[in-house]
Amino acid sequence: MQEKIYVSESMIGRGVFAKRPLKPRELIFYMNGKLIDFEKSIAHMGEYSVQIGAHSYVDPISPARYLNHSCAPNAGFVDDISLIALRPIVPGEEIRFDYSTTMLERHWELDCSCGAADCRRRIQDFDLLPYDLQQHYLELGVVQSFILEEVAALKTKAA
Ligand SMILES: [Zn+2]
């Protein structure tokens, strides 16, 4: 898979870049790493951890470790761990996903200055995104399955 990407310096620390053109929906790589629970996530590596369950996180190894956030992402995770392109990506372009598509924890937020025209200025949990944006990501299939389950459960409770 590494013929598709490389890790290099970006404007905000290290980032992941396309080595060759990537097509929409093309698999870029699988996220790999150690499974850790919420408490351990706080204790170490909080900043790199990717949430994959209500209380479980992956402490990803490279390259997933160096994926930066964008409010207008060109990639996203399907099936929880498969990073795919969401639009054509050209060689040398940084590959980023929207961190909110893997967040539902009420624990961590971050100011954002990703440079997107419609930057939200703050990275927050998925259910705090504008409704239309939630729908957009749901249609693309790039929302972690534990979030789908929790959002469905909340709707059932509210009904
Ligand atoms: Zn942003």
PDB file of C-alpha atoms and ligand atoms in Angstrom:
ATOM      1  CA  MET A   1       0.000   0.000   0.000  1.00  0.00           C
ATOM      2  CA  GLN A   2       2.970   2.328   0.593  1.00  0.00           C
ATOM      3  CA  GLU A   3       3.397   2.912  -3.120  1.00  0.00           C
ATOM      4  CA  LYS A   4       0.395   5.241  -2.760  1.00  0.00           C
ATOM      5  CA  ILE A   5       1.517   7.582   0.016  1.00  0.00           C
ATOM      6  CA  TYR A   6       4.462   9.040   1.920  1.00  0.00           C
ATOM      7  CA  VAL A   7       4.893  10.855   5.231  1.00  0.00           C
ATOM      8  CA  SER A   8       6.489  14.286   5.135  1.00  0.00           C
ATOM      9  CA  GLU A   9       6.466  17.690   6.781  1.00  0.00           C
ATOM     10  CA  SER A  10       3.208  19.587   6.348  1.00  0.00           C
ATOM     11  CA  MET A  11       2.302  23.084   7.494  1.00  0.00           C
ATOM     12  CA  ILE A  12       1.253  21.666  10.866  1.00  0.00           C
ATOM     13  CA  GLY A  13       3.816  18.986  11.685  1.00  0.00           C
ATOM     14  CA  ARG A  14       4.046  15.738   9.816  1.00  0.00           C
ATOM     15  CA  GLY A  15       1.358  14.749   7.351  1.00  0.00           C
ATOM     16  CA  VAL A  16       0.464  12.050   4.831  1.00  0.00           C
ATOM     17  CA  PHE A  17       0.776  12.846   1.130  1.00  0.00           C
ATOM     18  CA  ALA A  18      -0.250  11.147  -2.114  1.00  0.00           C
ATOM     19  CA  LYS A  19       2.614   9.586  -4.054  1.00  0.00           C
ATOM     20  CA  ARG A  20       0.473   9.013  -7.139  1.00  0.00           C
ATOM     21  CA  PRO A  21      -3.004  10.027  -8.353  1.00  0.00           C
ATOM     22  CA  LEU A  22      -5.840   8.531  -6.306  1.00  0.00           C
ATOM     23  CA  LYS A  23      -9.356   7.972  -7.597  1.00  0.00           C
ATOM     24  CA  PRO A  24     -12.575   8.648  -5.640  1.00  0.00           C
ATOM     25  CA  ARG A  25     -13.428   5.666  -3.347  1.00  0.00           C
ATOM     26  CA  GLU A  26      -9.943   4.174  -3.917  1.00  0.00           C
ATOM     27  CA  LEU A  27      -8.497   2.432  -0.855  1.00  0.00           C
ATOM     28  CA  ILE A  28      -5.460   4.364   0.376  1.00  0.00           C
ATOM     29  CA  PHE A  29      -4.464   2.217   3.366  1.00  0.00           C
ATOM     30  CA  TYR A  30      -5.792   0.394   6.411  1.00  0.00           C
ATOM     31  CA  MET A  31      -5.340   2.014   9.810  1.00  0.00           C
ATOM     32  CA  ASN A  32      -3.106  -0.181  11.922  1.00  0.00           C
ATOM     33  CA  GLY A  33      -2.193   0.124  15.551  1.00  0.00           C
ATOM     34  CA  LYS A  34      -2.627  -1.003  19.099  1.00  0.00           C
ATOM     35  CA  LEU A  35      -6.095  -1.162  20.632  1.00  0.00           C
ATOM     36  CA  ILE A  36      -6.278   0.880  23.834  1.00  0.00           C
ATOM     37  CA  ASP A  37      -9.073   1.839  26.206  1.00  0.00           C
ATOM     38  CA  PHE A  38     -10.229   5.324  27.105  1.00  0.00           C
ATOM     39  CA  GLU A  39      -8.181   5.713  30.301  1.00  0.00           C
ATOM     40  CA  LYS A  40      -4.981   4.622  28.597  1.00  0.00           C
ATOM     41  CA  SER A  41      -5.769   6.949  25.728  1.00  0.00           C
ATOM     42  CA  ILE A  42      -5.790   9.890  28.125  1.00  0.00           C
ATOM     43  CA  ALA A  43      -2.636   8.722  29.833  1.00  0.00           C
ATOM     44  CA  HIS A  44      -0.576   8.443  26.689  1.00  0.00           C
ATOM     45  CA  MET A  45      -0.803   9.384  23.034  1.00  0.00           C
ATOM     46  CA  GLY A  46      -4.158  11.150  23.417  1.00  0.00           C
ATOM     47  CA  GLU A  47      -3.299  13.402  20.561  1.00  0.00           C
ATOM     48  CA  TYR A  48      -2.886  10.564  18.046  1.00  0.00           C
ATOM     49  CA  SER A  49      -5.602   8.219  19.260  1.00  0.00           C
ATOM     50  CA  VAL A  50      -8.466   7.476  16.896  1.00  0.00           C
ATOM     51  CA  GLN A  51     -11.760   6.471  18.479  1.00  0.00           C
ATOM     52  CA  ILE A  52     -13.255   3.240  17.087  1.00  0.00           C
ATOM     53  CA  GLY A  53     -15.728   2.350  19.864  1.00  0.00           C
ATOM     54  CA  ALA A  54     -17.591   3.971  22.739  1.00  0.00           C
ATOM     55  CA  HIS A  55     -14.619   3.267  25.018  1.00  0.00           C
ATOM     56  CA  SER A  56     -11.979   1.984  22.647  1.00  0.00           C
ATOM     57  CA  TYR A  57      -9.317   3.712  20.655  1.00  0.00           C
ATOM     58  CA  VAL A  58      -6.529   2.819  18.293  1.00  0.00           C
ATOM     59  CA  ASP A  59      -3.091   4.230  18.902  1.00  0.00           C
ATOM     60  CA  PRO A  60      -2.186   4.186  15.217  1.00  0.00           C
ATOM     61  CA  ILE A  61       1.200   3.466  13.778  1.00  0.00           C
ATOM     62  CA  SER A  62       2.483   5.317  10.718  1.00  0.00           C
ATOM     63  CA  PRO A  63       1.053   6.361   8.317  1.00  0.00           C
ATOM     64  CA  ALA A  64      -2.384   6.715   9.977  1.00  0.00           C
ATOM     65  CA  ARG A  65      -0.651   8.319  12.956  1.00  0.00           C
ATOM     66  CA  TYR A  66       0.253  11.344  10.853  1.00  0.00           C
ATOM     67  CA  LEU A  67      -3.100  12.000   9.199  1.00  0.00           C
ATOM     68  CA  ASN A  68      -4.141  15.592   9.778  1.00  0.00           C
ATOM     69  CA  HIS A  69      -7.660  16.976  10.024  1.00  0.00           C
ATOM     70  CA  SER A  70      -9.531  18.998   7.430  1.00  0.00           C
ATOM     71  CA  CYS A  71     -13.019  20.521   7.558  1.00  0.00           C
ATOM     72  CA  ALA A  72     -13.124  19.851   3.783  1.00  0.00           C
ATOM     73  CA  PRO A  73     -11.459  16.417   3.696  1.00  0.00           C
ATOM     74  CA  ASN A  74     -10.284  14.513   0.619  1.00  0.00           C
ATOM     75  CA  ALA A  75     -10.368  11.173   2.463  1.00  0.00           C
ATOM     76  CA  GLY A  76     -12.366   9.299   5.078  1.00  0.00           C
ATOM     77  CA  PHE A  77     -12.584   5.979   6.921  1.00  0.00           C
ATOM     78  CA  VAL A  78     -15.048   3.320   5.759  1.00  0.00           C
ATOM     79  CA  ASP A  79     -15.503   0.061   7.695  1.00  0.00           C
ATOM     80  CA  ASP A  80     -13.858   1.909  10.622  1.00  0.00           C
ATOM     81  CA  ILE A  81     -10.273   1.298   9.472  1.00  0.00           C
ATOM     82  CA  SER A  82     -10.112   1.616   5.660  1.00  0.00           C
ATOM     83  CA  LEU A  83      -9.019   5.049   4.493  1.00  0.00           C
ATOM     84  CA  ILE A  84     -10.450   5.885   1.061  1.00  0.00           C
ATOM     85  CA  ALA A  85     -10.226   8.900  -1.227  1.00  0.00           C
ATOM     86  CA  LEU A  86     -13.386  11.026  -1.388  1.00  0.00           C
ATOM     87  CA  ARG A  87     -12.413  12.876  -4.540  1.00  0.00           C
ATOM     88  CA  PRO A  88      -9.526  12.798  -7.027  1.00  0.00           C
ATOM     89  CA  ILE A  89      -6.239  13.406  -5.200  1.00  0.00           C
ATOM     90  CA  VAL A  90      -3.140  14.529  -7.097  1.00  0.00           C
ATOM     91  CA  PRO A  91       0.465  13.539  -6.309  1.00  0.00           C
ATOM     92  CA  GLY A  92       1.939  15.727  -3.570  1.00  0.00           C
ATOM     93  CA  GLU A  93      -1.482  16.655  -2.163  1.00  0.00           C
ATOM     94  CA  GLU A  94      -1.876  16.155   1.578  1.00  0.00           C
ATOM     95  CA  ILE A  95      -4.408  13.476   2.527  1.00  0.00           C
ATOM     96  CA  ARG A  96      -6.675  14.494   5.402  1.00  0.00           C
ATOM     97  CA  PHE A  97      -9.894  13.316   6.975  1.00  0.00           C
ATOM     98  CA  ASP A  98     -12.427  15.055   9.207  1.00  0.00           C
ATOM     99  CA  TYR A  99     -11.599  14.061  12.790  1.00  0.00           C
ATOM    100  CA  SER A 100     -15.259  14.586  13.740  1.00  0.00           C
ATOM    101  CA  THR A 101     -16.203  11.463  11.735  1.00  0.00           C
ATOM    102  CA  THR A 102     -14.385   9.372  14.359  1.00  0.00           C
ATOM    103  CA  MET A 103     -15.347  11.344  17.489  1.00  0.00           C
ATOM    104  CA  LEU A 104     -18.206  10.880  19.930  1.00  0.00           C
ATOM    105  CA  GLU A 105     -16.704  11.066  23.368  1.00  0.00           C
ATOM    106  CA  ARG A 106     -17.382  14.402  25.067  1.00  0.00           C
ATOM    107  CA  HIS A 107     -13.757  14.490  26.023  1.00  0.00           C
ATOM    108  CA  TRP A 108     -11.628  16.217  23.443  1.00  0.00           C
ATOM    109  CA  GLU A 109     -12.034  19.297  21.252  1.00  0.00           C
ATOM    110  CA  LEU A 110      -9.538  21.300  19.303  1.00  0.00           C
ATOM    111  CA  ASP A 111      -9.412  24.696  17.652  1.00  0.00           C
ATOM    112  CA  CYS A 112      -9.104  24.362  13.895  1.00  0.00           C
ATOM    113  CA  SER A 113      -7.268  26.439  11.346  1.00  0.00           C
ATOM    114  CA  CYS A 114      -7.168  23.882   8.543  1.00  0.00           C
ATOM    115  CA  GLY A 115      -7.471  26.557   5.878  1.00  0.00           C
ATOM    116  CA  ALA A 116     -10.691  25.237   4.304  1.00  0.00           C
ATOM    117  CA  ALA A 117     -13.045  27.971   3.060  1.00  0.00           C
ATOM    118  CA  ASP A 118     -15.765  26.570   5.316  1.00  0.00           C
ATOM    119  CA  CYS A 119     -13.492  25.744   8.274  1.00  0.00           C
ATOM    120  CA  ARG A 120     -15.622  25.197  11.398  1.00  0.00           C
ATOM    121  CA  ARG A 121     -12.893  26.730  13.624  1.00  0.00           C
ATOM    122  CA  ARG A 122     -13.441  24.001  16.208  1.00  0.00           C
ATOM    123  CA  ILE A 123     -13.167  20.204  15.919  1.00  0.00           C
ATOM    124  CA  GLN A 124     -15.968  18.611  17.937  1.00  0.00           C
ATOM    125  CA  ASP A 125     -17.919  15.377  18.317  1.00  0.00           C
ATOM    126  CA  PHE A 126     -19.862  14.085  15.307  1.00  0.00           C
ATOM    127  CA  ASP A 127     -23.321  14.813  16.720  1.00  0.00           C
ATOM    128  CA  LEU A 128     -22.353  18.485  17.185  1.00  0.00           C
ATOM    129  CA  LEU A 129     -21.704  18.952  13.448  1.00  0.00           C
ATOM    130  CA  PRO A 130     -24.270  20.912  11.399  1.00  0.00           C
ATOM    131  CA  TYR A 131     -27.085  18.517  10.402  1.00  0.00           C
ATOM    132  CA  ASP A 132     -26.382  18.786   6.654  1.00  0.00           C
ATOM    133  CA  LEU A 133     -22.737  17.923   7.187  1.00  0.00           C
ATOM    134  CA  GLN A 134     -23.671  14.891   9.298  1.00  0.00           C
ATOM    135  CA  GLN A 135     -25.935  13.732   6.451  1.00  0.00           C
ATOM    136  CA  HIS A 136     -23.163  14.327   3.911  1.00  0.00           C
ATOM    137  CA  TYR A 137     -20.705  12.137   5.826  1.00  0.00           C
ATOM    138  CA  LEU A 138     -23.361   9.474   6.458  1.00  0.00           C
ATOM    139  CA  GLU A 139     -24.095   9.313   2.721  1.00  0.00           C
ATOM    140  CA  LEU A 140     -20.381   8.955   1.989  1.00  0.00           C
ATOM    141  CA  GLY A 141     -20.234   6.113   4.535  1.00  0.00           C
ATOM    142  CA  VAL A 142     -17.258   7.601   6.360  1.00  0.00           C
ATOM    143  CA  VAL A 143     -18.681   7.664   9.896  1.00  0.00           C
ATOM    144  CA  GLN A 144     -17.397   5.132  12.452  1.00  0.00           C
ATOM    145  CA  SER A 145     -19.940   2.375  13.104  1.00  0.00           C
ATOM    146  CA  PHE A 146     -19.996   2.948  16.870  1.00  0.00           C
ATOM    147  CA  ILE A 147     -21.169   6.524  16.158  1.00  0.00           C
ATOM    148  CA  LEU A 148     -23.968   5.229  13.883  1.00  0.00           C
ATOM    149  CA  GLU A 149     -25.065   2.915  16.697  1.00  0.00           C
ATOM    150  CA  GLU A 150     -24.981   5.628  19.355  1.00  0.00           C
ATOM    151  CA  VAL A 151     -26.783   8.181  17.176  1.00  0.00           C
ATOM    152  CA  ALA A 152     -29.478   5.580  16.347  1.00  0.00           C
ATOM    153  CA  ALA A 153     -29.846   4.787  20.051  1.00  0.00           C
ATOM    154  CA  LEU A 154     -30.248   8.481  20.911  1.00  0.00           C
ATOM    155  CA  LYS A 155     -32.949   8.867  18.238  1.00  0.00           C
ATOM    156  CA  THR A 156     -34.837   5.850  19.617  1.00  0.00           C
ATOM    157  CA  LYS A 157     -34.670   7.320  23.078  1.00  0.00           C
ATOM    158  CA  ALA A 158     -35.940  10.706  21.875  1.00  0.00           C
ATOM    159  CA  ALA A 159     -38.837   9.224  19.882  1.00  0.00           C
TER     160      ALA A 159
HETATM  161 ZN    ZN B   1     -11.037  23.518   9.870  1.00  0.00          ZN
END
